[in-house]
mmCIF file of C-alpha atoms in Angstrom:
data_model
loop_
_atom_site.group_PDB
_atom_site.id
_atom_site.type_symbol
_atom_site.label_atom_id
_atom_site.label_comp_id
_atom_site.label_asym_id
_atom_site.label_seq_id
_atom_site.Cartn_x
_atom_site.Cartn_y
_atom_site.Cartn_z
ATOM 1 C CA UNK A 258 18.214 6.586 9.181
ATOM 2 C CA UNK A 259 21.836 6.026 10.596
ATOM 3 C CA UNK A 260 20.200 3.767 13.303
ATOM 4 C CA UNK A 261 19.588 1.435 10.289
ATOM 5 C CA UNK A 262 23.013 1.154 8.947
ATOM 6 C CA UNK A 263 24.600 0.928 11.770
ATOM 7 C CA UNK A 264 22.034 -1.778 13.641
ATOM 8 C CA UNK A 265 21.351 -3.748 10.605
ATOM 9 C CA UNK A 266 24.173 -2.990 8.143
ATOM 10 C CA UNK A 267 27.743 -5.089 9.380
ATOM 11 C CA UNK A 268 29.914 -5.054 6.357
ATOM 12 C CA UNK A 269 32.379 -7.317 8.010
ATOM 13 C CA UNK A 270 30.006 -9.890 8.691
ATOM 14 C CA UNK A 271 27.142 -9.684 5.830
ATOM 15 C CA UNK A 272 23.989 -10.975 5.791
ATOM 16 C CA UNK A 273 22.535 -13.816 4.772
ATOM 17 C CA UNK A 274 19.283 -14.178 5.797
ATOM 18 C CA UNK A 275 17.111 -11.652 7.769
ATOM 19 C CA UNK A 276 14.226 -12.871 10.449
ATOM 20 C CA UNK A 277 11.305 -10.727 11.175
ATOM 21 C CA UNK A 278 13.091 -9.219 14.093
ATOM 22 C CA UNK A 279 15.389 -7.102 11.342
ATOM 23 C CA UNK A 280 12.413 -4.908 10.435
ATOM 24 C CA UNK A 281 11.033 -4.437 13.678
ATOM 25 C CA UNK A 282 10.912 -0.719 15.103
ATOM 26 C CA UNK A 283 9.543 0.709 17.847
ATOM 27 C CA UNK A 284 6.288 -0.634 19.356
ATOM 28 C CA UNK A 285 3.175 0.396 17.544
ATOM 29 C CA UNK A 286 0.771 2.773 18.883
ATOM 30 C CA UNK A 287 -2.106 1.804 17.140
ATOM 31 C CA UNK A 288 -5.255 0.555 19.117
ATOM 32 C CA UNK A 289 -5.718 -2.991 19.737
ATOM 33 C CA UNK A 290 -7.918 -4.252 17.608
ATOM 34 C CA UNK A 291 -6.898 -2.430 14.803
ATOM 35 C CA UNK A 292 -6.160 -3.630 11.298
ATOM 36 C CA UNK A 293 -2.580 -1.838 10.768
ATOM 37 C CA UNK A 294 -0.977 -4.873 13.224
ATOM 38 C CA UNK A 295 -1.750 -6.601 10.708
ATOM 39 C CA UNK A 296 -0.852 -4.921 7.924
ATOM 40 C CA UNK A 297 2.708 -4.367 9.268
ATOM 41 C CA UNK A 298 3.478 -7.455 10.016
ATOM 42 C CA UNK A 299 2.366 -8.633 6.094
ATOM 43 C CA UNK A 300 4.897 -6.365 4.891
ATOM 44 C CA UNK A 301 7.210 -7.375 7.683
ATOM 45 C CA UNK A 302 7.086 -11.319 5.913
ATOM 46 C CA UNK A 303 6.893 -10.267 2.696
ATOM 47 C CA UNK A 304 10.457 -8.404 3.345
ATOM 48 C CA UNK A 305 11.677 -11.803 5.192
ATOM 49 C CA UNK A 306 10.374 -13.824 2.401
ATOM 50 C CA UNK A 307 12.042 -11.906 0.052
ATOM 51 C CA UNK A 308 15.228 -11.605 2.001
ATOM 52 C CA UNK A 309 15.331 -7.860 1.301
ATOM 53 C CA UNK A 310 18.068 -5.728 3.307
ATOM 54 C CA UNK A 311 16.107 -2.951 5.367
ATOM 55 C CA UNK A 312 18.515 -0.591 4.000
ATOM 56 C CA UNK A 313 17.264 -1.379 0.575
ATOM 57 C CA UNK A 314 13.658 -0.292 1.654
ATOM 58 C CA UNK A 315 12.032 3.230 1.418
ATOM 59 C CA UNK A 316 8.754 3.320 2.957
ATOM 60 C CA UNK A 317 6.510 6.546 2.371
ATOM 61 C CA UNK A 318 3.670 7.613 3.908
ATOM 62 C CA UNK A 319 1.418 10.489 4.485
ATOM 63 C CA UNK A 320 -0.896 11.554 7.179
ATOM 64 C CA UNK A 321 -3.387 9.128 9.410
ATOM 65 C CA UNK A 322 -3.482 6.402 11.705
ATOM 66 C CA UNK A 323 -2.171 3.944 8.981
ATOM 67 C CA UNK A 324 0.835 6.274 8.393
ATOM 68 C CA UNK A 325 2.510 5.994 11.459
ATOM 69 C CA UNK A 326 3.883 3.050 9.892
ATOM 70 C CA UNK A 327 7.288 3.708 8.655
ATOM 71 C CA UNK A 328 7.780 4.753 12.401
ATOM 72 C CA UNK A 329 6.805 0.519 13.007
ATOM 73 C CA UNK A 330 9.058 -0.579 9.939
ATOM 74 C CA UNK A 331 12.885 -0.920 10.183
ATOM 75 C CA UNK A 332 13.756 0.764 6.765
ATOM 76 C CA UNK A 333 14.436 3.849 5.840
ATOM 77 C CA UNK A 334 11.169 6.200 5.742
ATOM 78 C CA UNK A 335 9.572 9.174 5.162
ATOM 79 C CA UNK A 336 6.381 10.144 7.051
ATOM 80 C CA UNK A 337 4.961 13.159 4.698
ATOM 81 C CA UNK A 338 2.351 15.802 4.273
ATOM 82 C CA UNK A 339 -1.249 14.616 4.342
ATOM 83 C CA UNK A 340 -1.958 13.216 0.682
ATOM 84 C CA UNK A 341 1.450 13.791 -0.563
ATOM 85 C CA UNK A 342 3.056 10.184 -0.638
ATOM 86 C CA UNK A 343 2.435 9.029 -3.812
ATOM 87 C CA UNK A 344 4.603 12.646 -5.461
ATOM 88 C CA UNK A 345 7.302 11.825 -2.297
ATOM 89 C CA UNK A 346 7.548 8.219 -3.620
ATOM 90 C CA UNK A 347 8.172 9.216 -7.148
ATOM 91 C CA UNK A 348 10.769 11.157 -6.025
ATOM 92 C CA UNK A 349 12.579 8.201 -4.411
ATOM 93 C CA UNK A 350 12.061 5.992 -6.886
ATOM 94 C CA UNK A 351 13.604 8.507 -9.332
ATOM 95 C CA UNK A 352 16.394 9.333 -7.269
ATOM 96 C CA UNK A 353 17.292 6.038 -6.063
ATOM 97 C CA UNK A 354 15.727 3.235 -8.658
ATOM 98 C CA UNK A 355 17.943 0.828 -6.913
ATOM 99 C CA UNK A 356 15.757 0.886 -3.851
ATOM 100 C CA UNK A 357 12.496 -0.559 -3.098
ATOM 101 C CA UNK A 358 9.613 2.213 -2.549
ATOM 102 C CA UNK A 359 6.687 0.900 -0.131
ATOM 103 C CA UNK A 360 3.912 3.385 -0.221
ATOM 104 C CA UNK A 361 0.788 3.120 2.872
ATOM 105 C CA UNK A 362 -2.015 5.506 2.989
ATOM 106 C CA UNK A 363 -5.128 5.935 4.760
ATOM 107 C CA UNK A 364 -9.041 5.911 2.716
ATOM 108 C CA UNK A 365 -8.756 9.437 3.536
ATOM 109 C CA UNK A 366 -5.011 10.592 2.678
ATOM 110 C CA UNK A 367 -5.405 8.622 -0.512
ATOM 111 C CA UNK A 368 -8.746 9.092 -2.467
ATOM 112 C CA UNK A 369 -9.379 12.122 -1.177
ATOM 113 C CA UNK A 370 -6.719 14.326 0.073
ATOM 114 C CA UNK A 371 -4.430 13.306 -2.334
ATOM 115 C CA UNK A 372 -7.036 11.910 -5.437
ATOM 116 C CA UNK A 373 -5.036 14.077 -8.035
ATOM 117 C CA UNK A 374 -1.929 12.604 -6.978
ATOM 118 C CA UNK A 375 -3.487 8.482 -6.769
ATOM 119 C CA UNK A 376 -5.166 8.943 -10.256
ATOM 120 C CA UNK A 377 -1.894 10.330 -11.924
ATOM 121 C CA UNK A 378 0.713 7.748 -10.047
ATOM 122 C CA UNK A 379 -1.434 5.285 -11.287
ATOM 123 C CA UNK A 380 -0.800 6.540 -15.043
ATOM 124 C CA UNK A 381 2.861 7.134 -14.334
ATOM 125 C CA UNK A 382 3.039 3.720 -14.001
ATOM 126 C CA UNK A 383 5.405 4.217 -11.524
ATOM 127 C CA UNK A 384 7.607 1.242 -9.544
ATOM 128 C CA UNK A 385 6.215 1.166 -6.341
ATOM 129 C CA UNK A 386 3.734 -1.166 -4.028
ATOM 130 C CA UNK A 387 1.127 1.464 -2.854
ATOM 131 C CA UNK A 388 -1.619 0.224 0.019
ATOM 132 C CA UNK A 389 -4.275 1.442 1.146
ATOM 133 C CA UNK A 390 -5.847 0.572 4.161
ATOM 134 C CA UNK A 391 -9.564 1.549 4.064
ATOM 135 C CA UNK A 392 -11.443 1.872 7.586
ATOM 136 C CA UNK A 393 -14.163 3.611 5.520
ATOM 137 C CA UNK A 394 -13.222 6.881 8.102
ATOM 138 C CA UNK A 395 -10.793 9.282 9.262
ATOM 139 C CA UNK A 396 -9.992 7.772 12.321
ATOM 140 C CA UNK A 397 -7.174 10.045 13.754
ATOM 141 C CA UNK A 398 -9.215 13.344 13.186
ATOM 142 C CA UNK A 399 -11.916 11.010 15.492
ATOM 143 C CA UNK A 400 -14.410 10.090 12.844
ATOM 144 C CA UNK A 401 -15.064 12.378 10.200
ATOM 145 C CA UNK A 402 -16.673 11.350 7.045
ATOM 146 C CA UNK A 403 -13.939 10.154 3.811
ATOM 147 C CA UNK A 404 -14.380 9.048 0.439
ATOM 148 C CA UNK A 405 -15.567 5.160 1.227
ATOM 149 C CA UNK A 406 -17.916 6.092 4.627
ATOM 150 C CA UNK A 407 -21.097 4.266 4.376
ATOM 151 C CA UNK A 408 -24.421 6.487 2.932
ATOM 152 C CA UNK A 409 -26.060 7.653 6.328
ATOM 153 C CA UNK A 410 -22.965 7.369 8.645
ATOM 154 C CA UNK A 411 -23.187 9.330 11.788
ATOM 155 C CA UNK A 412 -19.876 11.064 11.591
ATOM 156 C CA UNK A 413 -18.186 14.413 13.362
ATOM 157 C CA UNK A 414 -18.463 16.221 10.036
ATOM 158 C CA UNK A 415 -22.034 14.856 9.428
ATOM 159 C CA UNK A 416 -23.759 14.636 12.183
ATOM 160 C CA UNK A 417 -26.600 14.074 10.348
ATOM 161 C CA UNK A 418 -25.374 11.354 8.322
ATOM 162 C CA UNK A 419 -23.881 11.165 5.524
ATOM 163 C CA UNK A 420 -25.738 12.097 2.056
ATOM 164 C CA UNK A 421 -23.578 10.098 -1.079
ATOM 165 C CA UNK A 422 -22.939 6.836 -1.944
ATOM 166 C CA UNK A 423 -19.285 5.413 -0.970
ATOM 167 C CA UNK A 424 -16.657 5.648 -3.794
ATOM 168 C CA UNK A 425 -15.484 2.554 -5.162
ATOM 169 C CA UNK A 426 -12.084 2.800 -5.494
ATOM 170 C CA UNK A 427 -11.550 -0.419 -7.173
ATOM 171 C CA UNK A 428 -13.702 1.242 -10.402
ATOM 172 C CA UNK A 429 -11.451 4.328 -10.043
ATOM 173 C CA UNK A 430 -8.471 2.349 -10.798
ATOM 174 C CA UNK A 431 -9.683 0.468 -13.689
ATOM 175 C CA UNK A 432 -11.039 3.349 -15.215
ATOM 176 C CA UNK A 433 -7.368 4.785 -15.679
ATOM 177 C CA UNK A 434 -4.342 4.672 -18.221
ATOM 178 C CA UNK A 435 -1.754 2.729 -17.318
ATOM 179 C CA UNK A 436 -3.452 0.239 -15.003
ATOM 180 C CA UNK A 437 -0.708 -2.680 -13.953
ATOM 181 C CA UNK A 438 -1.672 -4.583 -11.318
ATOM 182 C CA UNK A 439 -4.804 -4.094 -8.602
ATOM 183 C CA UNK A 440 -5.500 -6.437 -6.062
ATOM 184 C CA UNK A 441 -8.019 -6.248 -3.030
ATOM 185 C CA UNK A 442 -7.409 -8.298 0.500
ATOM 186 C CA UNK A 443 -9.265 -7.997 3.706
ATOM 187 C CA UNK A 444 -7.270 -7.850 7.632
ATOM 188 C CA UNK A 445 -9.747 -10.725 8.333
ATOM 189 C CA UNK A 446 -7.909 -12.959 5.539
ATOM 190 C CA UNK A 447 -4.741 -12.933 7.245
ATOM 191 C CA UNK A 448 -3.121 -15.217 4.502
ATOM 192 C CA UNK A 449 -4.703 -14.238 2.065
ATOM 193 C CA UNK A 450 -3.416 -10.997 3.095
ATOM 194 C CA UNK A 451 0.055 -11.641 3.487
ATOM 195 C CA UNK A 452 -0.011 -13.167 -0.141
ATOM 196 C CA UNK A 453 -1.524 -10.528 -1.724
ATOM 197 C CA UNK A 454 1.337 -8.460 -0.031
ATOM 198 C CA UNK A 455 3.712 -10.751 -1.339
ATOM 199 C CA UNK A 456 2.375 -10.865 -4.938
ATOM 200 C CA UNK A 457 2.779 -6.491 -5.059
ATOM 201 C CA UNK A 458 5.995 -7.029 -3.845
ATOM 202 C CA UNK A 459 7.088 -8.964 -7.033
ATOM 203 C CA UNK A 460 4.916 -6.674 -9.756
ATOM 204 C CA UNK A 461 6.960 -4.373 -11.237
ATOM 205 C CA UNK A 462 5.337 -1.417 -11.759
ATOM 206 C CA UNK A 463 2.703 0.307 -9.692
ATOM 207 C CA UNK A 464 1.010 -2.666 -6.934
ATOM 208 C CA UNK A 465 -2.108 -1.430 -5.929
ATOM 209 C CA UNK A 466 -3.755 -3.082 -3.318
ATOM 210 C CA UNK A 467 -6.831 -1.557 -1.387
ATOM 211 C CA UNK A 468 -7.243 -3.795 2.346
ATOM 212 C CA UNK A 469 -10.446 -3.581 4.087
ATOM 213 C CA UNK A 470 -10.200 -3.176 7.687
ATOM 214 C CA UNK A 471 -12.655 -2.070 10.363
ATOM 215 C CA UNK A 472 -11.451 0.858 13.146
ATOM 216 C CA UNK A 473 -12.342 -0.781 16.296
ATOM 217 C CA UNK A 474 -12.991 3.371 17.857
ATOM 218 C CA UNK A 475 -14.935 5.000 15.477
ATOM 219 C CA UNK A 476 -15.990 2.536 12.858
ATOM 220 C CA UNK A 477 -16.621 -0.902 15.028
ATOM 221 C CA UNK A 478 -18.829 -2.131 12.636
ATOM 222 C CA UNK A 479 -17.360 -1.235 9.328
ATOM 223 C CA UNK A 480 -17.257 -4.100 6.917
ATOM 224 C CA UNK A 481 -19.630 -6.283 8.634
ATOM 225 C CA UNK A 482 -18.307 -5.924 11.784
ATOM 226 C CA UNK A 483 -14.873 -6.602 11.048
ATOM 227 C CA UNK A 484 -15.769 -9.225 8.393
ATOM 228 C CA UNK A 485 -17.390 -11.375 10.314
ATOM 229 C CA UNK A 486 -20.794 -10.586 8.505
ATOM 230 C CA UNK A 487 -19.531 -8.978 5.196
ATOM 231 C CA UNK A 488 -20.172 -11.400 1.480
ATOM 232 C CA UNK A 489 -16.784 -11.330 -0.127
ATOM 233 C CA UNK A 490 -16.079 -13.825 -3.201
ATOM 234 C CA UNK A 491 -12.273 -14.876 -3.242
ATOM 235 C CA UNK A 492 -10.916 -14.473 -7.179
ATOM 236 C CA UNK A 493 -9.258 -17.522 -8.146
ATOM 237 C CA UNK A 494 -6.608 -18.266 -10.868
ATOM 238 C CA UNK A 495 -3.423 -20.482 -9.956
ATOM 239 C CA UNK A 496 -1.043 -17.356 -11.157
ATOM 240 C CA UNK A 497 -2.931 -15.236 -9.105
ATOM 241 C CA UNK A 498 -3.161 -14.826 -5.011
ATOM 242 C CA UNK A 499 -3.519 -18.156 -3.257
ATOM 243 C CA UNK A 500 -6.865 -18.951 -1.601
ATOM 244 C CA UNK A 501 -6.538 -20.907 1.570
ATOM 245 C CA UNK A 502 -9.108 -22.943 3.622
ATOM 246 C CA UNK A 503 -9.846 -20.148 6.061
ATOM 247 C CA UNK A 504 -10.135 -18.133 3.758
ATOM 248 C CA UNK A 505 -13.316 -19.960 2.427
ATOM 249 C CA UNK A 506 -14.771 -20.177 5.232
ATOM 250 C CA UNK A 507 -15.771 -16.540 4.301
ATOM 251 C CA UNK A 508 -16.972 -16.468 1.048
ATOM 252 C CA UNK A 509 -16.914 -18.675 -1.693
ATOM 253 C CA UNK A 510 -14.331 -19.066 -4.958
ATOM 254 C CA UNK A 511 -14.781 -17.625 -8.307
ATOM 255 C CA UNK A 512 -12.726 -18.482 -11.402
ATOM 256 C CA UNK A 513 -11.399 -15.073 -12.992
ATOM 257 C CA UNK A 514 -8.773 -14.256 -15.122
ATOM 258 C CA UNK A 515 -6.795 -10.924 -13.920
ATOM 259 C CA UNK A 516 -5.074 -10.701 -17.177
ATOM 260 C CA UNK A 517 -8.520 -10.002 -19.025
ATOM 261 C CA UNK A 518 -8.963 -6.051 -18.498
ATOM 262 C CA UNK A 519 -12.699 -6.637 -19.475
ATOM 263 C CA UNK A 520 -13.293 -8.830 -16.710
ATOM 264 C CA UNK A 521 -11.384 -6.659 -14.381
ATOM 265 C CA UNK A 522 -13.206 -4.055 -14.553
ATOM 266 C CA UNK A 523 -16.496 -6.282 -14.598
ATOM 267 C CA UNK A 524 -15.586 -7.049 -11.120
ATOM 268 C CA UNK A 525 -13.663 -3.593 -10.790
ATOM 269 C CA UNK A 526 -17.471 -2.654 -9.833
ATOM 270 C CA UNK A 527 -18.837 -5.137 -8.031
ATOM 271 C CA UNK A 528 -18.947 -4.072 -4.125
ATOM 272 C CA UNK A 529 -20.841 -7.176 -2.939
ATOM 273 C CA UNK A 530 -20.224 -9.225 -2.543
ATOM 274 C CA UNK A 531 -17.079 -7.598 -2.581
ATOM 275 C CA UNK A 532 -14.236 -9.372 -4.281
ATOM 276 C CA UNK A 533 -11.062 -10.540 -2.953
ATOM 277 C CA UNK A 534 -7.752 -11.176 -4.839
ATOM 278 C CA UNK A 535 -5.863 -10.464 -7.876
ATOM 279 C CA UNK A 536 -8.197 -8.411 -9.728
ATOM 280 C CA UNK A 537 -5.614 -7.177 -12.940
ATOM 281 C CA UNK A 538 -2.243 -7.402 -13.439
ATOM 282 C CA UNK A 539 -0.476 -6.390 -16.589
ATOM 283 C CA UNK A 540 3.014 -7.148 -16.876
ATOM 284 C CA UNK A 541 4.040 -6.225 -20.418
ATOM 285 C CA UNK A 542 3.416 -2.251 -19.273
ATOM 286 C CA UNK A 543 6.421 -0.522 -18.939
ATOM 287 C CA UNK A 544 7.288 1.464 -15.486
ATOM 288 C CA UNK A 545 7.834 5.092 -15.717
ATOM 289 C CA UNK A 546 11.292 5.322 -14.733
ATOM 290 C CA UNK A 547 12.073 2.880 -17.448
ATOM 291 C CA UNK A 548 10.542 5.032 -20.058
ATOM 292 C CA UNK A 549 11.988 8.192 -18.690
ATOM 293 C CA UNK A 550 15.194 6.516 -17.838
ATOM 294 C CA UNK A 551 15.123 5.350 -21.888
ATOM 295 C CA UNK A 552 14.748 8.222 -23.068
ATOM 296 C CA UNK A 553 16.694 10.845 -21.159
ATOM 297 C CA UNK A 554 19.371 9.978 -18.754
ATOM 298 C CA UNK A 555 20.100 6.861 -17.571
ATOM 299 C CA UNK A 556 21.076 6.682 -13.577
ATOM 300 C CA UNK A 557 24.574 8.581 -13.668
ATOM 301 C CA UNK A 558 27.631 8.241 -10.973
ATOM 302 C CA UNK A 559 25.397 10.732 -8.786
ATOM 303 C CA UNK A 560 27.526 10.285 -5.681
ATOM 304 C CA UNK A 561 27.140 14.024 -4.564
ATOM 305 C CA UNK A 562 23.930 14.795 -5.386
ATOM 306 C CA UNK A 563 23.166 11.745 -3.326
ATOM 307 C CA UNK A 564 25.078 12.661 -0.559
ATOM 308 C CA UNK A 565 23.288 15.836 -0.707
ATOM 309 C CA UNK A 566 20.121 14.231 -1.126
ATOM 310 C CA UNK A 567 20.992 11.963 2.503
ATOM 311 C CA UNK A 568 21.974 15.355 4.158
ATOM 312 C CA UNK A 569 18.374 16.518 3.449
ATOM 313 C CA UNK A 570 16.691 13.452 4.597
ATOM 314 C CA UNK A 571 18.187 12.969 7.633
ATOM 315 C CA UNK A 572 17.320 16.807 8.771
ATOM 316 C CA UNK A 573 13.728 14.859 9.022
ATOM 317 C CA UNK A 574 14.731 11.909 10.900
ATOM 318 C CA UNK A 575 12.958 10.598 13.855
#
């Protein structure tokens, strides 16, 4: 955490405009071929874009391959229990409303490991951008079965293939209280991708964004083999995320309207082909901390307990 302020942070010589070089960490481990490259560097130019100081960024994660990002993120970050980043987030964003809470999970470490905690962040409504990258397995326990693994799937914990449909999490969602904005993207739509990222980033309120991505170890041939055989149908709506030429050379465009919680959830179910873009957003909900914030305490001169607060953190720095 102190690495940050003092790389990034020159108070005699502020600045003005970061690159993409300001939220670069250490070199990712991931495999090559993987999805979370991606991934991280979406979030990377969404935080360039949006000329956001790293030391204005939280990002939270829990346990998987996906959640070794913070490690690959220049901000400040927390890299949690398996399951548990949605309750760590809330904390931040409680504690420190000021800062901007970035949430990554894994399939896994999200709708299953931690379902109680995804359904009720969802209804909390709470101020964060949440993603989830689904490689339909648990890739860093080496291939066991999780929520989204195809019916049938040859896996360490069913060797025998699996025996229940996949969830859809996108139905999951819209079934919920609270729902503000869900949006779906793909690793093979870079773009598309990097605006979907982009329009979370400006939602206030909970962002949640589910991107497909194959594991090139244990699931090679997830999602069509990477995407390169998988239907998808690209939502379309000019105040929703931006559909670009290569993007249609993978599925075609559908006129929706993502402010219609009917139609939402209409295409909430649909798996394929599977559908790509701003699926709902609702702006007029308020975010929990403004409710709570309304109706108890408002954020007080909490100098000490914040200092106290950093003291605690940084016992877990890395």
């Amino acid at each position: 955490m102190k690495n940050i302020i003092h790389d990034s942070m020159n108070e005699n010589c502020a600045v003005t405009s970061h690159t993409l070089a300001d939220f670069e960490s250490e070199l990712p481990r991931w495999c090559k071929g993987c999805g979370d490259h991606g991934v991280l560097t979406g979030i990377q130019r969404a935080l360039k874009k949006n000329n956001i100081d790293p030391e204005n960024v939280v990002s939270v994660s829990g346990i998987g391959c996906s959640s070794r990002l913070p490690h690959y993120l220049r901000t400040y970050g927390f890299h949690g229990l398996h399951g548990r980043a949605l309750p760590i987030a809330t904390g931040v964003r409680l504690a420190r409303p000021e800062s901007h809470v970035l949430v990554v999970m894994g399939d896994g470490d999200c709708f299953s490991i931690g379902g109680n905690h995804w359904l009720h962040a969802i209804r909390y409504n709470i101020n964060v951008v949440a993603l989830v990258l689904d490689n339909n397995i648990y890739a860093l326990t080496k291939k066991q079965a999780s929520p989204t693994t195809p019916d049938g799937q040859l896996t360490n914990t069913t060797p025998r293939g699996t025996y229940l449909e996949p969830m859809n999490p996108l139905s999951v969602v819209m079934g919920m209280t609270n729902v503000s904005f869900l949006a779906q993207s793909a690793t093979w739509l870079p773009n598309h991708l990097d605006a979907t990222i982009e329009k979370a980033w400006s939602h206030h309120g909970l962002s949640f964004v589910r991107i497909l991505q194959r594991c090139p170890v244990y699931m090679p041939q997830g999602f069509g083999d990477g995407g390169k055989n998988y239907p998808v149908v690209l939502l379309e709506n000019e105040q929703g995320i931006p559909i670009d030429q290569t993007a249609l050379l993978r599925g075609p465009a559908q006129p929706h309207d993502h402010t219609d919680i009917h139609a939402a959830q209409e295409v909430a179910h649909t798996s394929e082909p599977a559908p790509m873009g701003l699926i709902y957003q609702n702006e007029r909900l308020p975010a929990y901390e403004d409710i709570r914030f309304s109706r108890t305490d408002k954020p007080r001169d909490r100098s000490d307990f914040l200092r106290r607060l950093d003291g605690t953190l940084d016992k877990f720095a890395v």
